[in-house]
Short mmCIF file of C-alpha atoms in Angstrom, two decimals:
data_model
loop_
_atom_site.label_atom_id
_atom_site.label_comp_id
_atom_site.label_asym_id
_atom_site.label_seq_id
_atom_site.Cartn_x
_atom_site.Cartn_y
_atom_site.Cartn_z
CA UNK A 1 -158.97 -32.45 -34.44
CA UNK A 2 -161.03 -34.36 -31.94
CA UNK A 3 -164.53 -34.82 -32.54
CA UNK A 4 -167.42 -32.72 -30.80
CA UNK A 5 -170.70 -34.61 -29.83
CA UNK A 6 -174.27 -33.09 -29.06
CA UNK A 7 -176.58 -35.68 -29.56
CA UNK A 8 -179.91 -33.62 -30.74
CA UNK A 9 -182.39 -36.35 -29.06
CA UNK A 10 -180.85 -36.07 -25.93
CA UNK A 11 -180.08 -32.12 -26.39
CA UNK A 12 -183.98 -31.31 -26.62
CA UNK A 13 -184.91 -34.05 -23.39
CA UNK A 14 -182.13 -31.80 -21.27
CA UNK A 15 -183.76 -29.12 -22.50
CA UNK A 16 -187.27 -30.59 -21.31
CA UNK A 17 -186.00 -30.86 -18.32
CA UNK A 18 -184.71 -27.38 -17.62
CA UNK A 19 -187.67 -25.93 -18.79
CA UNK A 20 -189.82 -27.87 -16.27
CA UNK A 21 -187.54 -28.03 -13.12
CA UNK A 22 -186.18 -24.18 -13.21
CA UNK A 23 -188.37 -21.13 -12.14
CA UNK A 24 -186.75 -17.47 -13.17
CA UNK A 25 -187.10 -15.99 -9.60
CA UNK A 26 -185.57 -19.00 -7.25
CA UNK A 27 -181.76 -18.29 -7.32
CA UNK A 28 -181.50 -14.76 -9.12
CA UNK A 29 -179.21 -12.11 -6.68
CA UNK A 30 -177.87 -8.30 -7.42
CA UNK A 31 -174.19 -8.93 -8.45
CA UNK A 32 -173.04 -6.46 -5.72
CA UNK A 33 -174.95 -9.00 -3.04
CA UNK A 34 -172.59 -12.03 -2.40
CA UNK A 35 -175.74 -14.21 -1.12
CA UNK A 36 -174.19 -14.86 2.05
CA UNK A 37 -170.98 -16.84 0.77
CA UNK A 38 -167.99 -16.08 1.77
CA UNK A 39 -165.90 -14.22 -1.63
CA UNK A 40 -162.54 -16.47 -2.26
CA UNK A 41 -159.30 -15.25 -2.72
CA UNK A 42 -158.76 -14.96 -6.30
CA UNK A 43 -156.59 -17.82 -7.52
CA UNK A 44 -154.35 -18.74 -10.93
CA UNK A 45 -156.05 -18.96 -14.21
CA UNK A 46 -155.46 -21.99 -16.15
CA UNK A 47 -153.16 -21.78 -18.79
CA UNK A 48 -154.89 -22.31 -21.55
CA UNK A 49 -152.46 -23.48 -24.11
CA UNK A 50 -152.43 -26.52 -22.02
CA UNK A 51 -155.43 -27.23 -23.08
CA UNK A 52 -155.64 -26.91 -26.82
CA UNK A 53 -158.44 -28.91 -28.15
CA UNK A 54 -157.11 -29.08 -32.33
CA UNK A 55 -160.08 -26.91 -32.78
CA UNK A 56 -159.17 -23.00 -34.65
CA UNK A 57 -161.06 -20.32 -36.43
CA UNK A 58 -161.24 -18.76 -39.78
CA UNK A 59 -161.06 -15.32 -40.31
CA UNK A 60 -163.23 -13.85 -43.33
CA UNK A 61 -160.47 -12.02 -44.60
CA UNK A 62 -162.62 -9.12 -46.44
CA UNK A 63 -165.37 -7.21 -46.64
CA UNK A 64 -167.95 -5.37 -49.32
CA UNK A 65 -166.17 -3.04 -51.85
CA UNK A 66 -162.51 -3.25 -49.59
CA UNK A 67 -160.12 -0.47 -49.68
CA UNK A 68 -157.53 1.10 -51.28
CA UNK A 69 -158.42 -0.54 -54.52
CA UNK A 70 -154.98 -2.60 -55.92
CA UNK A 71 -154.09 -2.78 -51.92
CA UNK A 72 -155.75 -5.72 -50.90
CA UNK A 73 -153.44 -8.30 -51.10
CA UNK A 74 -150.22 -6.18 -49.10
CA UNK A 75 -153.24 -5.10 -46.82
CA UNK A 76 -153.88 -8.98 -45.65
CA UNK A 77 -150.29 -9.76 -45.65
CA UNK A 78 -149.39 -7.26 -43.30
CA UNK A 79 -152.33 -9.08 -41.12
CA UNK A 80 -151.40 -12.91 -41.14
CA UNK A 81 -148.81 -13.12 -38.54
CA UNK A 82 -150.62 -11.33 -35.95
CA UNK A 83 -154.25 -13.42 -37.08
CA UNK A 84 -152.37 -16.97 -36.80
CA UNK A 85 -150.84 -15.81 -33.12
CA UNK A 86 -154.35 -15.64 -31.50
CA UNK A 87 -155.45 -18.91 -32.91
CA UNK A 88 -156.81 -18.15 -36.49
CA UNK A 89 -156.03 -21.37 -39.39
CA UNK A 90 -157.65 -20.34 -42.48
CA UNK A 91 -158.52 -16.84 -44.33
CA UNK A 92 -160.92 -16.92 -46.56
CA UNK A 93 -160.40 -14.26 -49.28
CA UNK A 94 -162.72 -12.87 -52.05
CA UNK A 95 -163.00 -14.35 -55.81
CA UNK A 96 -159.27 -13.60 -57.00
CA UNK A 97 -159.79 -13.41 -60.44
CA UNK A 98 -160.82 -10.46 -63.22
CA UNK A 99 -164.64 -9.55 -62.86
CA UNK A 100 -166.29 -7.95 -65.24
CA UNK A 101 -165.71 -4.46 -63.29
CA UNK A 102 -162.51 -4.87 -63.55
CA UNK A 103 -161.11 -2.18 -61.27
CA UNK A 104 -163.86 -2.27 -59.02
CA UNK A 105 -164.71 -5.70 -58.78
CA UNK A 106 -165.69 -7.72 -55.83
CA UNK A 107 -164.76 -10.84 -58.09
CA UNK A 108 -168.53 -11.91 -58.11
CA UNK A 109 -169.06 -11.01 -61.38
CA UNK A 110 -166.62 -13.21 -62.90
CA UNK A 111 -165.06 -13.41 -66.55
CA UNK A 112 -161.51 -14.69 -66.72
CA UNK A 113 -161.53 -17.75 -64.55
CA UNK A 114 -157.59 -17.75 -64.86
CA UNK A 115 -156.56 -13.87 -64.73
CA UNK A 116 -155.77 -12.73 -61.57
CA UNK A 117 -154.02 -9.52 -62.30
CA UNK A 118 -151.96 -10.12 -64.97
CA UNK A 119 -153.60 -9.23 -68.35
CA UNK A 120 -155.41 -6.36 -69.38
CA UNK A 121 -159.32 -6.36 -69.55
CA UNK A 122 -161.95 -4.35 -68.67
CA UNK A 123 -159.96 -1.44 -67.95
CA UNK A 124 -157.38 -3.28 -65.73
CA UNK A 125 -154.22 -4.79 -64.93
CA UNK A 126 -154.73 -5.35 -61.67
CA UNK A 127 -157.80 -6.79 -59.98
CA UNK A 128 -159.20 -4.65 -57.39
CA UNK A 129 -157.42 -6.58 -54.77
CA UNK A 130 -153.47 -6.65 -56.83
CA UNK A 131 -151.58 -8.11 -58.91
CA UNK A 132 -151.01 -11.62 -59.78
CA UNK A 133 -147.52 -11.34 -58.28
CA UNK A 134 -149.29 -9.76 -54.71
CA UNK A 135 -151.62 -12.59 -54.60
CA UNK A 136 -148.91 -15.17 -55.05
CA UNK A 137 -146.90 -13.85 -52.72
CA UNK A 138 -150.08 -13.21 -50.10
CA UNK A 139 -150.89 -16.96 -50.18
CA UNK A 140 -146.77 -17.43 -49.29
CA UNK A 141 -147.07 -15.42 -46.04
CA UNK A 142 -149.99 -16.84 -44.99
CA UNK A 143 -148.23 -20.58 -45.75
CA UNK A 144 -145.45 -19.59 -43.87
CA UNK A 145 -147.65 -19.02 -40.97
CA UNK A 146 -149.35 -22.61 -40.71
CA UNK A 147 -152.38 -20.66 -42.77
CA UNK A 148 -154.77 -22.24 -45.23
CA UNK A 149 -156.25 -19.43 -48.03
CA UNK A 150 -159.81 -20.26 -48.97
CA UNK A 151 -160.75 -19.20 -52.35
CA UNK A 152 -164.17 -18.17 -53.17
CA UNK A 153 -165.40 -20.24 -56.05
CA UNK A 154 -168.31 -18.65 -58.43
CA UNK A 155 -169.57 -21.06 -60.79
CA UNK A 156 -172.52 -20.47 -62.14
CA UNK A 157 -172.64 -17.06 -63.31
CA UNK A 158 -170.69 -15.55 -65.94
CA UNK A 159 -170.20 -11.77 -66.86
CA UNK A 160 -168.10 -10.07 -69.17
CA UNK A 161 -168.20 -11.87 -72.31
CA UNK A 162 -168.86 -10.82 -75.92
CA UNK A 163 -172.21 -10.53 -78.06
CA UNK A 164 -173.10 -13.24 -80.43
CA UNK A 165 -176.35 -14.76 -81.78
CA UNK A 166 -178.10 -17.41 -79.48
CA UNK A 167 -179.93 -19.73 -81.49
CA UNK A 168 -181.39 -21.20 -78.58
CA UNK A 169 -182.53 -17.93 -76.89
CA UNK A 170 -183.11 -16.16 -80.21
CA UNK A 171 -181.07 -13.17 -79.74
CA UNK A 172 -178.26 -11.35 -79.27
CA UNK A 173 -176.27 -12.70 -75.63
CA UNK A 174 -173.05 -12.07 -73.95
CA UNK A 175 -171.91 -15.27 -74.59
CA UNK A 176 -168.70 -15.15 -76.13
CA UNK A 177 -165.99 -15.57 -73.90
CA UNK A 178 -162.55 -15.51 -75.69
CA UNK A 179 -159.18 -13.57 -75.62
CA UNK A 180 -160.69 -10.23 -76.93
CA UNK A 181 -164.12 -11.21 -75.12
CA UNK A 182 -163.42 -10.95 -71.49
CA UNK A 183 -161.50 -13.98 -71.74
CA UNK A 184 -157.56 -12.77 -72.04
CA UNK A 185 -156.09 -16.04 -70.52
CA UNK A 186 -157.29 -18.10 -73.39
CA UNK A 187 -158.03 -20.37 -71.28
CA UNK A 188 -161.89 -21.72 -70.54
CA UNK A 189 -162.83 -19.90 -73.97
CA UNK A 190 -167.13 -19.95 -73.60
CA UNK A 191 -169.37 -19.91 -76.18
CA UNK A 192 -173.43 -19.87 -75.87
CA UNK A 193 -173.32 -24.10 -76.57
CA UNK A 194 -171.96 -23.71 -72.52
CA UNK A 195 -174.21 -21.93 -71.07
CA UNK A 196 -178.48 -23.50 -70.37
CA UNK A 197 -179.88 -24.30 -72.42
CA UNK A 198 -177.95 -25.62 -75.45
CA UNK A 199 -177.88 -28.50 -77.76
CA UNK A 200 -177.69 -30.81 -74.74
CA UNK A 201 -179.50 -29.27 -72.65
CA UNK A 202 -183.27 -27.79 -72.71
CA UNK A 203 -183.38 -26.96 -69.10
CA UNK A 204 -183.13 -23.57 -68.06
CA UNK A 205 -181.93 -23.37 -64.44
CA UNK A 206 -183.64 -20.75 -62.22
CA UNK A 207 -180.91 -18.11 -60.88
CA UNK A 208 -180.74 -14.88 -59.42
CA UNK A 209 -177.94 -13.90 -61.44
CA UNK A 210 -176.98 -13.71 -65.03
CA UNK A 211 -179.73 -15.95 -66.59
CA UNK A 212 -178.21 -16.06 -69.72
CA UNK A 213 -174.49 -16.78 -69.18
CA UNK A 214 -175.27 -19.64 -66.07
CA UNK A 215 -172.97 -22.49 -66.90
CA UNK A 216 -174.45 -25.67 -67.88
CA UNK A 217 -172.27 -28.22 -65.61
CA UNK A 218 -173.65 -31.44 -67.66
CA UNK A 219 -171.35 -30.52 -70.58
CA UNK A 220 -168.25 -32.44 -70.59
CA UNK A 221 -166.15 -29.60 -71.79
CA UNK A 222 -167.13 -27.56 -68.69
CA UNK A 223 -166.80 -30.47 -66.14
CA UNK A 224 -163.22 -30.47 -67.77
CA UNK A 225 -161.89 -26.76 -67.57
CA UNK A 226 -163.91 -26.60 -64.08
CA UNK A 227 -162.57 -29.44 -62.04
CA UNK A 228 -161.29 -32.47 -64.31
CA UNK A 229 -158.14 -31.48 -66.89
CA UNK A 230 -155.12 -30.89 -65.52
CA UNK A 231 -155.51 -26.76 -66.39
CA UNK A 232 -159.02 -26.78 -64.94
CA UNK A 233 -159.98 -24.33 -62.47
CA UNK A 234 -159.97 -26.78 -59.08
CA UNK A 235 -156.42 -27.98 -60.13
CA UNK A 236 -154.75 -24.89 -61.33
CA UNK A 237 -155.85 -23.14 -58.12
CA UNK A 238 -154.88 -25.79 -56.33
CA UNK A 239 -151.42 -26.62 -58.02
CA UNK A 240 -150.08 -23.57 -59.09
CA UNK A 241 -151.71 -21.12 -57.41
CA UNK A 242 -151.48 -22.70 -53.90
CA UNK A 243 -155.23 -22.29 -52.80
CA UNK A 244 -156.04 -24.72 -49.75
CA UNK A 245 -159.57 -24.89 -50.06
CA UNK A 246 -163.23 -23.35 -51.30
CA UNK A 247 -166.01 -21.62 -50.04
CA UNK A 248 -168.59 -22.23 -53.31
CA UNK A 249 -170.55 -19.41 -53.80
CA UNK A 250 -174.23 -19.41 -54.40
CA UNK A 251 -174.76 -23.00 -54.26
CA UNK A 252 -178.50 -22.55 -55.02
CA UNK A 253 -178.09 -22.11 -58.56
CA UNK A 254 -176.61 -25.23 -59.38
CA UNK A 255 -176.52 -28.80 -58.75
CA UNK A 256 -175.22 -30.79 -55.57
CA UNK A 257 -173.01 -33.38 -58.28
CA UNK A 258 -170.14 -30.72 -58.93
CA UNK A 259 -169.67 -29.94 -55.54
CA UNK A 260 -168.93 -33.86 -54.65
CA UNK A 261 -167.32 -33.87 -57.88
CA UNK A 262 -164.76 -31.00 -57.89
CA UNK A 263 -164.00 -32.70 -54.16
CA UNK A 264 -163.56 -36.14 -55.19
CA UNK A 265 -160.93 -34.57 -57.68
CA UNK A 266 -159.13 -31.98 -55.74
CA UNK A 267 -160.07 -32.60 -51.95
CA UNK A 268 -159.76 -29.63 -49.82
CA UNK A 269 -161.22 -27.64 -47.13
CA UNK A 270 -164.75 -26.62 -48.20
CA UNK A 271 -167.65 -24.60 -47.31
CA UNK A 272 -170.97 -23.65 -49.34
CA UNK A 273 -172.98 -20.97 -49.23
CA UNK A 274 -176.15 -21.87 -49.56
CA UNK A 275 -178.28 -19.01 -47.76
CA UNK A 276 -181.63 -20.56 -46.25
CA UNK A 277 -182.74 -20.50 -42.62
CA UNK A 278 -183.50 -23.84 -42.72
CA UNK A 279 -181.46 -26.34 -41.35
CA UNK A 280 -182.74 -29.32 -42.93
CA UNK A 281 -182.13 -27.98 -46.73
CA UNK A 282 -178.44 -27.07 -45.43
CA UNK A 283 -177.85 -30.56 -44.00
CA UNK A 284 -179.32 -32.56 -47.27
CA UNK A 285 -176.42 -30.18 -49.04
CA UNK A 286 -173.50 -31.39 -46.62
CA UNK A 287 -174.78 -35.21 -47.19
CA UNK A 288 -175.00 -35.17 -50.72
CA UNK A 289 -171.59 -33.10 -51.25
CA UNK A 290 -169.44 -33.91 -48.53
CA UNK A 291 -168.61 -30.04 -48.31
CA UNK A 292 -169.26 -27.97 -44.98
CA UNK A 293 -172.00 -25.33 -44.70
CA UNK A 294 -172.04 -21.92 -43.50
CA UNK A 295 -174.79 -22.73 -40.42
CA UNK A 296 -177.91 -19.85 -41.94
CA UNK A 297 -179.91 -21.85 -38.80
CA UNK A 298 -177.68 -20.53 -36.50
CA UNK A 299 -177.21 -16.88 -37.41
CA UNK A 300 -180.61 -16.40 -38.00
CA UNK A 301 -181.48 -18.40 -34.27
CA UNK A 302 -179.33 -15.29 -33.09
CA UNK A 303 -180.81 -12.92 -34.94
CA UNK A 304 -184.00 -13.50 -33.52
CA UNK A 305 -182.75 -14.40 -29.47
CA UNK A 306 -180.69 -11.53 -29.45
CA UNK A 307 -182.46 -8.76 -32.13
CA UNK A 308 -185.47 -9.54 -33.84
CA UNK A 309 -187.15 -10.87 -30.71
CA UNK A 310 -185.17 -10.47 -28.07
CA UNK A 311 -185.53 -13.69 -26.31
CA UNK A 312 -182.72 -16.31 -25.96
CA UNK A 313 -185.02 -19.36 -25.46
CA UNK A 314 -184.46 -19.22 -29.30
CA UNK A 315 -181.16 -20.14 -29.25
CA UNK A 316 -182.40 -23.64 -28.63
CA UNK A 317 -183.90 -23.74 -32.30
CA UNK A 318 -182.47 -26.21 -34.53
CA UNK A 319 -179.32 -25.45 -35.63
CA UNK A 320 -177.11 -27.48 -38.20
CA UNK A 321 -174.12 -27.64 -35.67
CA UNK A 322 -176.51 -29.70 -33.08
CA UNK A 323 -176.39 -32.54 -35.63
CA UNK A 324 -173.08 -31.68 -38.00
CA UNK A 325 -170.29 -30.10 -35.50
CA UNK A 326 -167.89 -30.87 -37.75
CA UNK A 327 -169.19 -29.28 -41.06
CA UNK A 328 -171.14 -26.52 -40.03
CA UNK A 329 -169.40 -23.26 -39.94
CA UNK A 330 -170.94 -20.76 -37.55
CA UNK A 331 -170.41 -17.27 -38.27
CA UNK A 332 -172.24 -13.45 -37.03
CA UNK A 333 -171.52 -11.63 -40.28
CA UNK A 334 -169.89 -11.45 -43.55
CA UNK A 335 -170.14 -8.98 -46.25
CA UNK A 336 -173.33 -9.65 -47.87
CA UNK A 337 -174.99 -8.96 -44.13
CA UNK A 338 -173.08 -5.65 -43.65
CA UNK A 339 -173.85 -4.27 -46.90
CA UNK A 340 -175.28 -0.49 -45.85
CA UNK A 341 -178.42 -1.30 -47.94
CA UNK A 342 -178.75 -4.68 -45.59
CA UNK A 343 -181.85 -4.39 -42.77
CA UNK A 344 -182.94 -7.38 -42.40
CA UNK A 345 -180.12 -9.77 -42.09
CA UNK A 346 -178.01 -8.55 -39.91
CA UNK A 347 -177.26 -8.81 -35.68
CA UNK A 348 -176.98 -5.33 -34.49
CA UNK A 349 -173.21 -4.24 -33.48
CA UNK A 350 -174.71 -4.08 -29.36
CA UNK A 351 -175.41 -8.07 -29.87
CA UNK A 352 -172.11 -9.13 -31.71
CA UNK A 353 -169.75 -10.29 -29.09
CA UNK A 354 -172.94 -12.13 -27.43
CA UNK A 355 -173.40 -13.35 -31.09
CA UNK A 356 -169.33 -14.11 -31.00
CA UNK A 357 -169.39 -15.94 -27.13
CA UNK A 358 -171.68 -18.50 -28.74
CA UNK A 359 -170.11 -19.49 -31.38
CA UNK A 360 -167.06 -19.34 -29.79
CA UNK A 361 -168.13 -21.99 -27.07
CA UNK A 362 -170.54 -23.91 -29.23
CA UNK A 363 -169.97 -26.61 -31.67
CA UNK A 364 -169.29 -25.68 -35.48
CA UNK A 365 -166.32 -24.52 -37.01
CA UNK A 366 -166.46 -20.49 -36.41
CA UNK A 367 -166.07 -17.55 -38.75
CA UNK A 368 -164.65 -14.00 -37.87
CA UNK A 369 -165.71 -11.11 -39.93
CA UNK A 370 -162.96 -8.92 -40.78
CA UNK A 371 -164.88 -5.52 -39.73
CA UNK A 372 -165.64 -7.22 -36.62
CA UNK A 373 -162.03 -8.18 -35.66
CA UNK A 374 -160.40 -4.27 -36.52
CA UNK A 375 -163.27 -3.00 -34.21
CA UNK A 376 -160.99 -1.42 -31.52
CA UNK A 377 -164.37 -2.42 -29.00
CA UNK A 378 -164.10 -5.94 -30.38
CA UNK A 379 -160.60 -6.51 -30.95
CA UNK A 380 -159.56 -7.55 -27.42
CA UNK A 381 -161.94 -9.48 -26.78
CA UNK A 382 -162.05 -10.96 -29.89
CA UNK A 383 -159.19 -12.57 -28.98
CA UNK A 384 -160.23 -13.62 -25.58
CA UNK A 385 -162.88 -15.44 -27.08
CA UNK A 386 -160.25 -17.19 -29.83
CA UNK A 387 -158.15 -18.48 -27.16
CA UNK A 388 -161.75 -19.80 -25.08
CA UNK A 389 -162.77 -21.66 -28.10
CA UNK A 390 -159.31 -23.18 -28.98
CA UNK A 391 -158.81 -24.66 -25.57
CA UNK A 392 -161.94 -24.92 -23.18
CA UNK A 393 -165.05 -25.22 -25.93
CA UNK A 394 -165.12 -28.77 -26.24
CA UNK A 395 -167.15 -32.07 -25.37
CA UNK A 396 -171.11 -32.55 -25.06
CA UNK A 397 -173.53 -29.68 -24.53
CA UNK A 398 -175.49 -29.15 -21.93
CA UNK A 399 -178.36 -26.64 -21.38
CA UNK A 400 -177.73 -25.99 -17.72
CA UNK A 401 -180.76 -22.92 -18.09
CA UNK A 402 -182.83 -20.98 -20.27
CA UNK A 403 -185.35 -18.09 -20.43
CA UNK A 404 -186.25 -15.04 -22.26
CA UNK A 405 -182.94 -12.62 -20.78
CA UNK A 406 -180.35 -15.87 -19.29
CA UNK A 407 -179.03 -18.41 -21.22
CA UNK A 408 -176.30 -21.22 -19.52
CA UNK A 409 -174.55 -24.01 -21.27
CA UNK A 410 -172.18 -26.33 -19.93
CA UNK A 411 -169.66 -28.11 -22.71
CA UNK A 412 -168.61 -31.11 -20.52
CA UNK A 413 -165.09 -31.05 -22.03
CA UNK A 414 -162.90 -33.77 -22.79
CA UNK A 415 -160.21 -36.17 -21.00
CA UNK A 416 -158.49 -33.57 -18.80
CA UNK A 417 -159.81 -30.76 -20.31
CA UNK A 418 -162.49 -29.42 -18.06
CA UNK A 419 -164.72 -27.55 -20.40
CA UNK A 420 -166.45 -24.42 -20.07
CA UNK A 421 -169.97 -22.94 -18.91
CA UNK A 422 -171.58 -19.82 -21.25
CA UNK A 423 -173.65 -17.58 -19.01
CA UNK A 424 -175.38 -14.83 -21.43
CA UNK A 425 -177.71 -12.38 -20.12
CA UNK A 426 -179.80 -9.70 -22.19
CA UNK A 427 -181.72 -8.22 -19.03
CA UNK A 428 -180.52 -4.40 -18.11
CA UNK A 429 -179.21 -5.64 -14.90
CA UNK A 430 -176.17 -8.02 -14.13
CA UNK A 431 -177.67 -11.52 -12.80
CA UNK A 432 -176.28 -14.40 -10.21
CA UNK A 433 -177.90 -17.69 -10.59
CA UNK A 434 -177.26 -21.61 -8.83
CA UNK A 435 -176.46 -23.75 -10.86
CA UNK A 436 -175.22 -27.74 -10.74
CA UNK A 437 -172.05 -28.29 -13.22
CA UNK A 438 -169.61 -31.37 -13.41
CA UNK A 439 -167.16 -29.62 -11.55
CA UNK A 440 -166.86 -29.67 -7.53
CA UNK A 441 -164.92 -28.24 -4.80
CA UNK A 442 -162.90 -26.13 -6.89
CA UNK A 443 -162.98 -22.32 -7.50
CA UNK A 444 -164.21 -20.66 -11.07
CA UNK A 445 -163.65 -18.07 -13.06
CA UNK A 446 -164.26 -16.09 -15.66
CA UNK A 447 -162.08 -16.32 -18.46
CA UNK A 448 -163.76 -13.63 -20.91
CA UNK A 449 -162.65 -11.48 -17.99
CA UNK A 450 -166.13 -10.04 -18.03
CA UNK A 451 -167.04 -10.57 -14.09
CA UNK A 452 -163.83 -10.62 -11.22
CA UNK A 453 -165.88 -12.96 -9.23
CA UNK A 454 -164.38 -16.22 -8.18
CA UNK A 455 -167.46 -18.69 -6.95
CA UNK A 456 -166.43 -21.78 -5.31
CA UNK A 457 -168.77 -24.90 -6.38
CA UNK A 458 -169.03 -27.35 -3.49
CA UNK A 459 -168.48 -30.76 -3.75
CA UNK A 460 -171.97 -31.50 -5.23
CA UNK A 461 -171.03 -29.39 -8.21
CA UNK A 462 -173.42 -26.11 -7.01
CA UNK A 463 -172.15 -23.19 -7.36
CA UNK A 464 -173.67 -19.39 -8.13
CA UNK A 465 -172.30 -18.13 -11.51
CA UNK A 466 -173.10 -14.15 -12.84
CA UNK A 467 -172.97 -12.35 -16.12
CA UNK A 468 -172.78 -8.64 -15.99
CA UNK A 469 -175.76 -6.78 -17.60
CA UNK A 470 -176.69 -7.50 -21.79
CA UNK A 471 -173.57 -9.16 -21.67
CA UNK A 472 -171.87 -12.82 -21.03
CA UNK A 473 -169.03 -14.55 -18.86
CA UNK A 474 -167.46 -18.04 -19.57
CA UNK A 475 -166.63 -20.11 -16.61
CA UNK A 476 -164.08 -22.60 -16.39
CA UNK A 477 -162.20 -24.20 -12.60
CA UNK A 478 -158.88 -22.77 -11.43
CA UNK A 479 -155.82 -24.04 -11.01
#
């Protein structure tokens, strides 16, 4: 995959510039005037799987409390062909293995690190997603289909486990973790000397979840059934299961060593959630682990341009793509922000494809949420954008112009590969502006398909570009 630049010193003194050279009212027509150029004949799009850049998506390949329970697995399978024709690489699928809900678990609640619908505990054959046998043969289609499956990691919180006596908490906790304790595999058997604190250690670990049963990963004997012994979690996912990769949930509650440790062992696509707004905090995590990051910078940068305060000069806040292209994966939902109790963290269903066009033609490796991709308003255009970002969205960025309602960015593409220009505009009417790009005496268009207009840029590279009303347009040359 070639590597995407954006230098975040020169990024900001573009910026500078924009901001002190452009004035909103100078170039800004009606769509329906034609400024007094003469309209070319439309001409041939390019074809855009001559121009594929190495660069796919992943597809979050679930959402909160998915159904029909015991369905999930023949549900995705039935999906995987059609996902890897428009350009999608990797799913990324919920915890796989028996949660403490059994029946009805989301897999966050885990309890049997190694049962993944094949015993019977806590009500349950099956996990709420299948059987065993489902899952196995899930991860073949999507293998057969040049797709990676992501497996969502939880390891710090335990549920599901047995009462016993704590001597270091003084009480009764749900400690025990064995074959008739929530444990049926027999394998990873837990007792409270693994969990904080214990004989080795006194430190009790802030966490949102579980308090009691949150793994202590300085034990040796959890470092080995984790990621170290041949039968530890890493390498029998890995090995036998046939996972590609990890997205590490809730990296907050524990340490930054058994990311970079569980990688140095097993290797793999990674990505961790680790849900702050700052991008700083998320960068310090993909230097001292080596693991990608889903980018919290960005979505919350849109949340606030395009919801929140409805001004896209913040979608020049720092974002963790500007200075890590390569591990920051960009995303506009997943299912902790469409929960139906969720109001604050979420970008409203009228701003996702706006959301969508800039990841898409950004830096960053992006996500699709599955909700958002069988949204028969989305769907098509969905796709559009897939094909955009797989071909056209690469090279340096360039902040071509910027205000409250217009946004226009230039990636300066590659080689032969011409690159692409992102016009969004939030205003209630559809907007023309002048711009200078890299490209001259050639005609544009619009490759979301969003505007028919064909603008010629002249052979100093202006040209007059328009995005229909709260909406976008991506403009690339012609053949």
């Amino acid at each position: 995959m070639k590597k995407i630049t954006s230098t975040p010193l020169l990024y900001f003194l573009v910026l500078a510039l924009i901001f002190s050279c452009s004035s909103d009212d100078d170039t800004v027509v009606d769509s329906d005037d034609d400024n007094g150029m003469e309209q070319p004949e439309p001409v041939s799009a390019l074809n855009l799987s001559d121009y594929d850049n190495g660069s796919r998506v992943m597809m979050q390949a679930f959402y909160w409390d998915v159904e029909p329970r015991f369905e999930w697995w023949n549900t995705i399978s039935g999906k995987i062909e059609g996902w890897a024709n428009v350009g999608v690489n990797r799913i990324w699928i919920p915890p796989a293995s028996k949660g403490q809900s059994g029946g009805y678990s989301m897999g966050y609640d885990p309890s049997d690190y190694f049962d993944f619908g094949n015993y019977e505990q806590h009500g349950t054959i099956p996990t709420r997603f299948g059987t065993r046998e489902e899952l196995e043969g899930m991860i073949s289609v999507a293998h057969d289909n040049n797709i990676e499956v992501i497996a969502d990691i939880v390891l710090n919180h335990n549920s599901g486990g047995g009462l016993e006596y704590n001597p270091y908490r003084e009480r009764d906790t749900y400690t025990l973790f064995d074959e008739t304790h929530g444990n049926a595999s027999g394998m990873f058997n837990r007792d409270y000397e693994d969990f904080y604190p214990n004989s080795v250690s006194e430190y009790d670990p802030p966490s949102l979840f579980y308090q009691e049963t949150n793994l202590d990963h300085h034990r040796e004997r959890v470092q080995d059934w984790l990621w170290k012994d041949e039968n530890s979690v890493a390498k029998y996912y890995k090995n036998v299961m046939g996972f590609d990769g990890w997205r590490f949930d809730y990296v907050l509650g524990f340490e930054d060593f058994v990311i970079q440790d569980w990688l140095e062992e097993v290797g793999g696509f990674s990505v961790s959630e680790l849900w702050d707004g700052n991008p700083e905090i998320i960068r310090n995590h993909i230097d001292a682990t080596g693991s990608g990051a889903f980018d919290f910078a960005a979505f919350y940068t849109m949340e606030q341009a395009f919801d929140r305060n409805d001004d896209l000069t913040e979608l020049t806040n720092d974002q963790v793509w500007q200075t890590h292209p390569e591990k920051a994966v960009t995303f506009t939902a997943n299912h902790d922000t469409e929960k139906d109790d969720n109001e604050d963290n979420i970008i409203a269903s009228e701003n996702k494809l706006k959301a969508y066009a800039f990841i898409m033609t950004h830096p960053g490796y992006p996500t699709i949420f599955y909700l958002d991709y069988e949204n028969p308003e989305f769907q098509e255009q969905l796709n559009k954008l897939i094909s955009i970002h797989n071909s056209l969205a690469t090279g340096s960025v360039n902040i071509i112009y910027n205000d409250n309602d217009e946004y226009i960015m230039q990636r300066n593409g590659d080689g032969n590969n011409p690159g692409l220009i992102l016009y969004i505009n939030t205003s209630g009417n559809a907007k023309r502006r002048t711009i200078t790009t890299s490209w001259n005496s050639t005609i544009l268009m619009d490759y979301s398909e969003n505007s028919s207009y064909y603008p010629m840029a002249d052979e100093n590279g202006e040209v007059t570009i328009e995005a229909p009303a709260n909406g976008y347009a991506i403009w690339s040359v012609t053949e």
